[in-house]
Short mmCIF file of C-alpha atoms in Angstrom, two decimals:
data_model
loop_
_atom_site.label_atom_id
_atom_site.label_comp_id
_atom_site.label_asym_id
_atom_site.label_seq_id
_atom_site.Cartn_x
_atom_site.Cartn_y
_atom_site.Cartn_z
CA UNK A 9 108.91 91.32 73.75
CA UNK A 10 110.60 93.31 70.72
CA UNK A 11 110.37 90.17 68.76
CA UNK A 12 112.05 87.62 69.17
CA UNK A 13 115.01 89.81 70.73
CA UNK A 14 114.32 88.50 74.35
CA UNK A 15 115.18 84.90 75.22
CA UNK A 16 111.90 82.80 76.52
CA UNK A 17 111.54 82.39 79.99
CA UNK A 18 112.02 79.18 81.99
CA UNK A 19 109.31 78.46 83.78
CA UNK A 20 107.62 74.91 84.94
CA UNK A 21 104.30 74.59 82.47
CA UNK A 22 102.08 75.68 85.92
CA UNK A 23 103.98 78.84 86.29
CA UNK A 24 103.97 79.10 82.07
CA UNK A 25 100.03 79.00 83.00
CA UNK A 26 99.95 81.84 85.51
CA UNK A 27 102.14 83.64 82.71
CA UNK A 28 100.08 83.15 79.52
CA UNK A 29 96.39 84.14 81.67
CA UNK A 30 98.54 87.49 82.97
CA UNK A 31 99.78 88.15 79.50
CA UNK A 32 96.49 88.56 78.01
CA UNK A 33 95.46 90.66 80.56
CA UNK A 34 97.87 92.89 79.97
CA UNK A 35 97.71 93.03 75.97
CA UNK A 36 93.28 93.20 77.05
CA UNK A 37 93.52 95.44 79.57
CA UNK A 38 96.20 96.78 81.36
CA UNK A 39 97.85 98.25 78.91
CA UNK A 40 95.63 100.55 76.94
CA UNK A 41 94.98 101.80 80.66
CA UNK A 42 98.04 102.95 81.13
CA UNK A 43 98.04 106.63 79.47
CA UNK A 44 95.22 107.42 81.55
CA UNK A 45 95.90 106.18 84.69
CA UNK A 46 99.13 108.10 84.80
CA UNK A 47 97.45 111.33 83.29
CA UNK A 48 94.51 110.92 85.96
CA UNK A 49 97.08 110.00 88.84
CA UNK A 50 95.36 107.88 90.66
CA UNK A 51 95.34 104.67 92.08
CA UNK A 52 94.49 101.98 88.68
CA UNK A 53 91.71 99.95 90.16
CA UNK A 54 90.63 98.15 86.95
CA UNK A 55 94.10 97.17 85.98
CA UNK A 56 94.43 95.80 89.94
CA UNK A 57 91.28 94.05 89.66
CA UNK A 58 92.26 92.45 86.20
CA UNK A 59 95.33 91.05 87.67
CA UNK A 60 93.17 88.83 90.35
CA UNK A 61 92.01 85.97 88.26
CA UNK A 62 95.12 85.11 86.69
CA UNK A 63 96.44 83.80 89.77
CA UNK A 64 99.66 85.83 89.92
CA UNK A 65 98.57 87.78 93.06
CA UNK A 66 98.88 84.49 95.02
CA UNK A 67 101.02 82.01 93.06
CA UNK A 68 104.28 82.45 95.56
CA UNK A 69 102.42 81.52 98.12
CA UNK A 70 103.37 77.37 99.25
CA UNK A 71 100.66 74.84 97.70
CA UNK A 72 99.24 74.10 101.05
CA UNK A 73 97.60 78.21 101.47
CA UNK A 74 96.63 77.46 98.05
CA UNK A 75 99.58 78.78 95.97
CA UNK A 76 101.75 77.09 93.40
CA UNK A 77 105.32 77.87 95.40
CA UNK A 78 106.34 80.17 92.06
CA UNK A 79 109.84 80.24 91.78
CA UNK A 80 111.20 83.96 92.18
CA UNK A 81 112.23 83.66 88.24
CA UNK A 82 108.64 83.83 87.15
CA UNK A 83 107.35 86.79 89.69
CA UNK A 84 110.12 88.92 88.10
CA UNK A 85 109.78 87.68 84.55
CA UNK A 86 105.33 89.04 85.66
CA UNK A 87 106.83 92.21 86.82
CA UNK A 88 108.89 93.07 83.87
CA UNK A 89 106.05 92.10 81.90
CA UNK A 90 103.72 94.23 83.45
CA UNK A 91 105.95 97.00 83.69
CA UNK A 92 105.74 96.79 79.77
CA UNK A 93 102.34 97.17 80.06
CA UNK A 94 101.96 99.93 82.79
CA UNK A 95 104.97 100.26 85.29
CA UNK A 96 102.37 101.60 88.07
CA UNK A 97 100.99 98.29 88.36
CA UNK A 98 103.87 96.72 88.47
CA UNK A 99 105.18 98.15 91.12
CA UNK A 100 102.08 98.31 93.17
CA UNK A 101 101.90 94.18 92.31
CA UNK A 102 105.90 94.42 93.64
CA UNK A 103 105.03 95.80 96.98
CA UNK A 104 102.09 92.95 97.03
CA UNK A 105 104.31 90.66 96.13
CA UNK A 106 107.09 91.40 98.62
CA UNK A 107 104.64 91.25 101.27
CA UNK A 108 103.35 88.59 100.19
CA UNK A 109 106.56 86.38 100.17
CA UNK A 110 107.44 87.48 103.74
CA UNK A 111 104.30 87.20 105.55
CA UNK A 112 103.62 83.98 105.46
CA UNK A 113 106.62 82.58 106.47
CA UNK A 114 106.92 85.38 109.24
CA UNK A 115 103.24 84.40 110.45
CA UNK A 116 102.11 82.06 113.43
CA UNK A 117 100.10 79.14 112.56
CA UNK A 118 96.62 80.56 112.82
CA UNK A 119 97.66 83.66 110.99
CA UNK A 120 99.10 81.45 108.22
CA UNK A 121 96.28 79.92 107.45
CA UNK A 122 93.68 82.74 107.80
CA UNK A 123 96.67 84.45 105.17
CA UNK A 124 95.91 81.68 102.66
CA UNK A 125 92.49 82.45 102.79
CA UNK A 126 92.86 85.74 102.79
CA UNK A 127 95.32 85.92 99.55
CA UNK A 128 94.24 83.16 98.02
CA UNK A 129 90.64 82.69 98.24
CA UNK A 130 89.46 86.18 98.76
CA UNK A 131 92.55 87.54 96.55
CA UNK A 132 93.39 90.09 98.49
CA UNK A 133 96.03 92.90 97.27
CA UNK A 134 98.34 94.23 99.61
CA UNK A 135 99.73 97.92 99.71
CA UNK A 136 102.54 98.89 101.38
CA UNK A 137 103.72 101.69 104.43
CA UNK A 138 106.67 101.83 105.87
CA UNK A 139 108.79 104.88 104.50
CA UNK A 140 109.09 108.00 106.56
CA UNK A 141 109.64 111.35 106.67
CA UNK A 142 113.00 112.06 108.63
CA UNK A 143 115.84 113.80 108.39
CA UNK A 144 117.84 110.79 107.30
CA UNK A 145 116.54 107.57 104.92
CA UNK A 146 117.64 105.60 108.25
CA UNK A 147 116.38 107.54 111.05
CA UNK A 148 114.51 106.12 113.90
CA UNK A 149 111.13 104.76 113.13
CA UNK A 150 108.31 107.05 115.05
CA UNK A 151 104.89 105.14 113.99
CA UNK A 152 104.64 103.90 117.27
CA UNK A 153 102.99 99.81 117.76
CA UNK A 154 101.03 100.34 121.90
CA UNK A 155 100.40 96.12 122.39
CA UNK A 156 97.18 96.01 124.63
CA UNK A 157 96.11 93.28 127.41
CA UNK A 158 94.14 91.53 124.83
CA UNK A 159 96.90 91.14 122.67
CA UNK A 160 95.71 93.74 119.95
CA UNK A 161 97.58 97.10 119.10
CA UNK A 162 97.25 100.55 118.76
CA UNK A 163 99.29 102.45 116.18
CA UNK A 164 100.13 105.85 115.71
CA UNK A 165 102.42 107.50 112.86
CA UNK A 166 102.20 109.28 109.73
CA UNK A 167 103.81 107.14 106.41
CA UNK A 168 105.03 108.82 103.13
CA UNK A 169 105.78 106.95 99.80
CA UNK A 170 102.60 104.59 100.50
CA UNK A 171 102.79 102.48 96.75
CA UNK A 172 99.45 100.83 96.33
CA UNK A 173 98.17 101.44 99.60
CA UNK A 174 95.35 103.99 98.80
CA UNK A 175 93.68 101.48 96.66
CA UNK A 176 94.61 98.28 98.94
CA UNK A 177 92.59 95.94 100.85
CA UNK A 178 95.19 95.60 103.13
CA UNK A 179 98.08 98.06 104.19
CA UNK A 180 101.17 96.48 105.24
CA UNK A 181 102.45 98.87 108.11
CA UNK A 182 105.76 98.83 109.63
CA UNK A 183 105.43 100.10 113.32
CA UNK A 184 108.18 99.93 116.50
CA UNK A 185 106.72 98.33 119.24
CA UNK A 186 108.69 100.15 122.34
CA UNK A 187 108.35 97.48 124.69
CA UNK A 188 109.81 94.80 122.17
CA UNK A 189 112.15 96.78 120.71
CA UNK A 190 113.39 98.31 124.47
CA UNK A 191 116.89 96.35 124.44
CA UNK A 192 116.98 95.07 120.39
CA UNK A 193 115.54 98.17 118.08
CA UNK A 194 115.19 95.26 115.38
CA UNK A 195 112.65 92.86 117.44
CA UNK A 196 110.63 96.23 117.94
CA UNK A 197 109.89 96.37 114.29
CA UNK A 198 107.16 94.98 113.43
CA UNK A 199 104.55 94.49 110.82
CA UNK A 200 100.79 94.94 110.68
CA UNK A 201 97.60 94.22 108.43
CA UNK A 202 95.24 97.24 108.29
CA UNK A 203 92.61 97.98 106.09
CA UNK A 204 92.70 101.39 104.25
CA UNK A 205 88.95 102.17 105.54
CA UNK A 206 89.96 100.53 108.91
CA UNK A 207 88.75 104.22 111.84
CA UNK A 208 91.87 106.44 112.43
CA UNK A 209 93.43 105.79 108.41
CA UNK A 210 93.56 109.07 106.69
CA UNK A 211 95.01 108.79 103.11
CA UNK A 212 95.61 112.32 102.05
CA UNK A 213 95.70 111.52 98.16
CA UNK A 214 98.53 113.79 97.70
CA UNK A 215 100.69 111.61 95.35
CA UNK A 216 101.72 114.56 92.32
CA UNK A 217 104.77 112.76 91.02
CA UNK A 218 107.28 113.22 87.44
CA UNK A 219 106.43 109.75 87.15
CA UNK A 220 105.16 106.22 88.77
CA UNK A 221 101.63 108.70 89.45
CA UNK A 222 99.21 106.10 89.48
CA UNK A 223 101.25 104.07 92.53
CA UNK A 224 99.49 106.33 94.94
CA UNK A 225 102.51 106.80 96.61
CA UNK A 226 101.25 109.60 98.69
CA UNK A 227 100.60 110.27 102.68
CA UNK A 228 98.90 108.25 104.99
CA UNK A 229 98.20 109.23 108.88
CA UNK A 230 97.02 106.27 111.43
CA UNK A 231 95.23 107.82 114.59
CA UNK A 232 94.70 105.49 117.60
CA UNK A 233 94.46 102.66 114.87
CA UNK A 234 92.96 99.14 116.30
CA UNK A 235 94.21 95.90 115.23
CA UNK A 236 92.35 93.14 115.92
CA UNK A 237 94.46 90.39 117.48
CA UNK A 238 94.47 88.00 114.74
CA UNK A 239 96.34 91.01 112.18
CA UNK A 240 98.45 92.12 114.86
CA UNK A 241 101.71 91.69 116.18
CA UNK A 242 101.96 88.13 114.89
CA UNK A 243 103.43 89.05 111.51
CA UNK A 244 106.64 90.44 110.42
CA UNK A 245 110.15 91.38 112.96
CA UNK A 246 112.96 93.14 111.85
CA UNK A 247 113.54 92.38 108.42
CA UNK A 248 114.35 88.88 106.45
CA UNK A 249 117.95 88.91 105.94
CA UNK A 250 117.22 88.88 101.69
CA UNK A 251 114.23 91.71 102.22
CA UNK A 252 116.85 94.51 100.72
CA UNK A 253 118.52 92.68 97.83
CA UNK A 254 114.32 90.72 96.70
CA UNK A 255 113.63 94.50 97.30
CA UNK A 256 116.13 96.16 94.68
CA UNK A 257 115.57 92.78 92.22
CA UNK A 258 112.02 94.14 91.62
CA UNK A 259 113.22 97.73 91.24
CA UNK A 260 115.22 96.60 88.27
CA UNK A 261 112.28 94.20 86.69
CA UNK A 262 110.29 97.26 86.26
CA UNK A 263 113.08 99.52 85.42
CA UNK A 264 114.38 96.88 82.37
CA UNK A 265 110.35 96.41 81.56
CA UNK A 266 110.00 100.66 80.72
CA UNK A 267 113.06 100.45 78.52
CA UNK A 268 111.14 97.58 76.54
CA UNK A 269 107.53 99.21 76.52
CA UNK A 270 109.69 102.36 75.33
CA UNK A 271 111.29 100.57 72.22
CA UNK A 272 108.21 98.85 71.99
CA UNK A 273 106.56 102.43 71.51
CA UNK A 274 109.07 103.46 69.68
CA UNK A 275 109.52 101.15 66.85
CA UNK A 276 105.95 101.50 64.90
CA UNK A 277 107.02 105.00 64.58
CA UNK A 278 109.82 105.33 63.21
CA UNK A 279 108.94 102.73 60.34
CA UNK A 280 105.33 104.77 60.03
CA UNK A 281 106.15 108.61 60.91
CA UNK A 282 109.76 109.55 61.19
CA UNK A 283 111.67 110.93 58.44
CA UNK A 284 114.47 110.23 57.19
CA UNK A 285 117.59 111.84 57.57
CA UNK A 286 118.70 113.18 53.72
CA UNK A 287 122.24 111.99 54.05
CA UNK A 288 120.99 108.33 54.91
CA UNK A 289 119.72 108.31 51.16
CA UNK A 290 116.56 106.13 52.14
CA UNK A 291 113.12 106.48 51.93
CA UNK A 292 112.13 105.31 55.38
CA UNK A 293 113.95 106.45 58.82
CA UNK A 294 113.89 102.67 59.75
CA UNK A 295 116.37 102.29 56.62
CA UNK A 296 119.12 104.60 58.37
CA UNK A 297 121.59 102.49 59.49
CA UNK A 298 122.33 105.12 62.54
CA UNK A 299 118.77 104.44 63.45
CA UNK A 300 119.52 100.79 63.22
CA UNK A 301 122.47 100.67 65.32
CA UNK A 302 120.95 102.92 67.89
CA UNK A 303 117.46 100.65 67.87
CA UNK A 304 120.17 97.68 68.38
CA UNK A 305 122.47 99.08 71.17
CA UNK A 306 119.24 100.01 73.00
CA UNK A 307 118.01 96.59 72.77
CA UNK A 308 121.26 94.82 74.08
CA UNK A 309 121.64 96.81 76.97
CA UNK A 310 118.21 95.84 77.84
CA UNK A 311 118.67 92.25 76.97
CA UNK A 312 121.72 91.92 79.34
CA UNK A 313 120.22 93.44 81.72
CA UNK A 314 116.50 91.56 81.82
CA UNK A 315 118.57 88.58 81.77
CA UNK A 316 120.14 89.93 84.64
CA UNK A 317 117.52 89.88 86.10
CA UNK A 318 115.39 87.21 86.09
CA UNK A 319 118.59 85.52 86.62
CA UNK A 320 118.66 87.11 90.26
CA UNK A 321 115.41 85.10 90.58
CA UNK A 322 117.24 81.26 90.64
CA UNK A 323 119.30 83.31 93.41
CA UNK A 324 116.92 84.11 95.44
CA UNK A 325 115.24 80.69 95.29
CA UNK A 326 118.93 79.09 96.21
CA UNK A 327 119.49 81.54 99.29
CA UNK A 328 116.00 80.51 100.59
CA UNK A 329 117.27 76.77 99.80
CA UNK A 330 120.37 77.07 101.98
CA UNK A 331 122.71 76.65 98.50
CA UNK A 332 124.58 80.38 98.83
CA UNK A 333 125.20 82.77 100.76
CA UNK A 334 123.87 86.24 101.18
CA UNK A 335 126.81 87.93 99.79
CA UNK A 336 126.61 85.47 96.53
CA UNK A 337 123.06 86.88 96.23
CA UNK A 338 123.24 90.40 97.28
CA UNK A 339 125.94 91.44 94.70
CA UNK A 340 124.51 90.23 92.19
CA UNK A 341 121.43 91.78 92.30
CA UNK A 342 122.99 95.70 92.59
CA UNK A 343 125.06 94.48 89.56
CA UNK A 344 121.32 93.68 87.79
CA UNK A 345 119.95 96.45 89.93
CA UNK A 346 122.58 98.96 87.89
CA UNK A 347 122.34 97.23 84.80
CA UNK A 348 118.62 97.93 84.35
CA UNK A 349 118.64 101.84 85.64
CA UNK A 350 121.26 102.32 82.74
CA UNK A 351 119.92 100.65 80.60
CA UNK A 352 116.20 102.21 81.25
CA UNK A 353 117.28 105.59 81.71
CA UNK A 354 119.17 105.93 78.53
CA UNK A 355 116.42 103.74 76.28
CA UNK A 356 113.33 105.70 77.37
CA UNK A 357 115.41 109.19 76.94
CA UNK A 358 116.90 107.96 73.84
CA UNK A 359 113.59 106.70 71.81
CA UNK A 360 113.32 110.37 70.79
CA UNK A 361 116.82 110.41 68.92
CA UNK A 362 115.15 107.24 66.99
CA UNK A 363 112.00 109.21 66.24
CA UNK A 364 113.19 112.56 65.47
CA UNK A 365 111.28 115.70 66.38
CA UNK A 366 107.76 114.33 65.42
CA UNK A 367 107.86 112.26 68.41
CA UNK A 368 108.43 115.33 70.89
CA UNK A 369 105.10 116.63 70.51
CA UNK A 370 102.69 116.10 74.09
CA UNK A 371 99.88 114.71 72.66
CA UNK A 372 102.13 111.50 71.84
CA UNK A 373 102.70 110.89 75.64
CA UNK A 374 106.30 109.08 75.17
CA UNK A 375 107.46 111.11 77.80
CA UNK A 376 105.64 109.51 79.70
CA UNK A 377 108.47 106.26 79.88
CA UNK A 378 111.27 108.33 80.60
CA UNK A 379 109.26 109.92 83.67
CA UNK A 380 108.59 106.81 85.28
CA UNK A 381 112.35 104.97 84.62
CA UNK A 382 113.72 108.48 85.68
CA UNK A 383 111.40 108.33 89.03
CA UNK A 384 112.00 104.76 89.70
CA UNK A 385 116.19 105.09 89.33
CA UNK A 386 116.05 107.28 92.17
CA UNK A 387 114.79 104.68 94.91
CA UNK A 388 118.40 103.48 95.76
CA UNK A 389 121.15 105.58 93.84
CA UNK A 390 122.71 103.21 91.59
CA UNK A 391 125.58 105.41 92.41
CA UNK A 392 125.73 103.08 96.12
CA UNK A 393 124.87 99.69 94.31
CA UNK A 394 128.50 100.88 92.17
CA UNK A 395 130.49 101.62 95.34
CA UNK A 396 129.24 98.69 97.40
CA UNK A 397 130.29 96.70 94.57
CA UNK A 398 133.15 97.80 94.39
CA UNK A 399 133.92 97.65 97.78
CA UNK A 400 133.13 93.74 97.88
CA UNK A 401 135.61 93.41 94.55
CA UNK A 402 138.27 95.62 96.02
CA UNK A 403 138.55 94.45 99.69
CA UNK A 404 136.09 91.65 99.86
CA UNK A 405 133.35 93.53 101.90
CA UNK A 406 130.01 91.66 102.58
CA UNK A 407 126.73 93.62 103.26
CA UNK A 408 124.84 93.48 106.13
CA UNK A 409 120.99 92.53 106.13
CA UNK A 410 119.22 96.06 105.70
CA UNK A 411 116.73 97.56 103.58
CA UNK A 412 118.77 99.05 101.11
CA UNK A 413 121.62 96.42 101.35
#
C-alpha cells in the first residue's frame, strides 16, 4: 500500500495465506469493478462471489466449523485492504463478518454445526437488517419475532440501511420477541437467518446514496415471514457486550482503506498529468515540494491511523481472552474510530489540491473516494467518539455495552 509507506502486517503464515489469495483478487478483480459498481448502484455480485474462494468469508470461524480462528488483526488488515479496492465490498464483507463472529458463539449446538456448514462449506455470505426507521437512532424496535408451538417464528417489520442484504444468501434480522423480551427488552432481541427470496421478503431496491451505492443499503419489508426452526430463535440475544466497539473498528478499516485507494489514485497523476505550479520552478508537479509535503502529511495521518487500527484487532482478541476489560478496549477503538474519519475525510477531499484542476473533471471519477469516506463518517459522529473520550479522560467514565458504545 503506497509503497513501502505502510508497515507489514503480522499475521501467522495461515492467515498470511488467506491474505495473499484475497489480495490478488482484489488487484484481478475487485478493483477494476469498482467504478462501475458504484456508477450502476447496485449490489456487486462478481466482486462478492470473487471473495468466496479465498477463504476470508469463513476464516474467523473456530477450526472445528472449518475455520482457521483468524485473529481480529487480519479481518481488519482484509477490510482495509478491500476497502482500497472497492469500499462497497468491504463493508458488505464487514456486516458478514460481524455476523459471522457472533453467531456462532451465540448458536445452540445443532445450529453451530449446521453454521459451519453453512459458512464454510457452502460459503455462504451474510447481509445484514437491523436499522430502523424511528424517530430516534434508539427507539423501540417494532419488527416484531411471533414464536409458534413448533418452535418456528413469524416476523413482521420493515428494515432501512440493509448493507449487503439485497444480494445475500442469508439476511441477518434483528426482531423483538414480545414474550421474551416482556420483563428484560434485551432478552427480547433476537436474531434470525432469512433468505432474501425466503415468501413475505420484499427488497424495494431503493438504495440512491452520495456514496457506499453498491452496499444496497436500501429498504426491506418482511410480511408474515416463516422461519424454519433450525434458523430461528436459537441465534443471537441482546447484543455481545464488544458488538458496538468490533462494530465502529470496521467502520474505521474501511474509512483509513479510502484515504489509501485515494492517494493511491492520486499519485500516478500528479507525476503523469498535473502541472506544475510556475513559482515551484520544476518541470513536473511531483517536483513541488508543497505537493510533496501535502502527499506526505496525507500519508501519516493515514499511517497512524491504519495502525490504529489493526492495532484495535490484538484488543479485541484479548477482551474475548479474558486479558482486559471492556473499557481498555472500547476507548481505544473511538480513538482509531476518529483517527481514520479525519484522516479519510481530509485525504480523499484533499487529493484534488495534489492534482490541480485537471483532476476535477467527472469523467475521472475521483470523487468518487470522497463520497464514500464522506458517507461512511456519518455512521457514528466522530463528534460522540470525541466527547465519550473525553468523558472517560476527564472523570473516568466507562461505556456501557450498546450498539454505538
Amino acid at each position: 500500500m503506497l509503497d513501502r509507506a505502510f508497515p507489514s502486517p503480522r499475521l501467522s503464515a495461515e492467515e498470511h495465506d488467506v491474505l495473499d489469495r484475497l489480495q490478488v483478487v482484489l488487484d484481478e478483480q475487485v478493483e477494476p469493478a469498482a467504478a462501475e459498481h458504484d456508477a450502476r448502484g447496485r449490489y456487486p455480485t462478481s466482486s462478492i462471489a470473487a471473495l468466496r474462494p479465498t477463504g476470508i468469508t469463513s476464516a474467523s470461524l473456530p477450526r472445528d466449523l472449518g475455520g482457521i480462528a483468524a485473529s481480529h488483526r487480519l479481518t481488519l488488515e482484509a477490510q482495509v485492504r478491500m476497502a482500497v479496492a472497492d469500499s462497497s465490498v468491504a463493508q458488505i464483507f464487514r456486516v458478514h463478518e460481524d455476523s459471522v463472529r457472533e453467531l456462532h458463539v451465540t448458536a445452540d449446538p445443532g445450529l453451530r454445526t449446521r453454521l459451519g456448514e453453512l459458512l464454510a462449506t457452502e460459503r455462504k455470505v451474510i447481509g445484514l437488517a437491523a436499522a430502523e426507521n424511528g424517530r430516534r437512532v434508539d427507539s423501540p424496535m417494532t419488527t416484531l419475532a411471533h414464536r409458534r408451538d413448533d418452535g418456528s417464528y413469524v416476523l413482521d417489520g420493515t428494515k432501512i440501511y440493509t448493507t449487503g442484504a439485497a444480494g445475500s444468501d442469508l439476511i441477518a434480522v434483528a426482531a423483538f420477541d414480545p414474550v421474551a423480551g416482556a420483563t428484560d427488552p434485551l432478552a427480547g432481541i433476537k436474531t434470525f437467518l432469512v433468505p432474501p427470496d425466503a415468501p413475505g421478503v420484499r427488497i424495494a431496491y431503493d438504495w440512491d446514496a452520495l456514496g457506499q451505492r453498491a452496499t444496497e443499503s436500501g429498504t426491506i419489508t418482511f410480511t408474515a415471514v416463516e422461519v424454519e426452526p433450525a434458523l430461528g430463535g436459537l441465534l443471537a440475544t441482546g447484543l455481545m457486550p464488544h458488538s458496538g466497539p468490533r462494530f465502529q473498528a470496521g467502520f474505521a478499516a474501511e474509512l483509513v482503506g479510502l484515504g489509501i485507494a485515494a492517494l493511491r489514485g492520486a499519485a500516478p497523476f500528479v507525476r503523469d498529468r498535473s502541472r506544475p505550479w510556475p513559482s515551484a520552478e520544476t518541470e513536473r508537479a511531483s517536483g513541488d515540494p508543497t505537493v510533496r509535503a501535502l502527499a506526505g502529511e496525507l500519508t501519516a495521518d493515514l499511517v497512524a491511523a491504519y495502525t490504529a487500527v489493526v492495532a484495535t484487532g490484538d484488543l479485541l482478541d484479548a477482551f474475548e481472552a479474558g486479558q482486559i476489560d471492556r473499557t481498555q478496549l472500547a476507548v481505544p477503538i473511538y480513538a482509531a474510530k476518529a483517527t481514520a474519519s479525519r484522516a479519510a475525510v481530509r485525504a480523499t477531499s484533499e487529493i484534488f489540491a495534489l492534482m490541480g484542476t485537471r483532476s476535477a473533471r467527472r469523467e475521472l471519477g475521483f470523487d468518487r473516494f470522497w463520497r464514500n469516506a464522506r458517507t461512511l463518517s456519518l455512521h457514528d459522529p466522530v463528534a460522540w467518539k470525541h466527547v465519550e473520550i473525553g468523558r472517560h479522560v476527564l472523570e473516568g467514565w466507562e461505556p456501557e455495552p450498546g450498539l454505538y458504545q
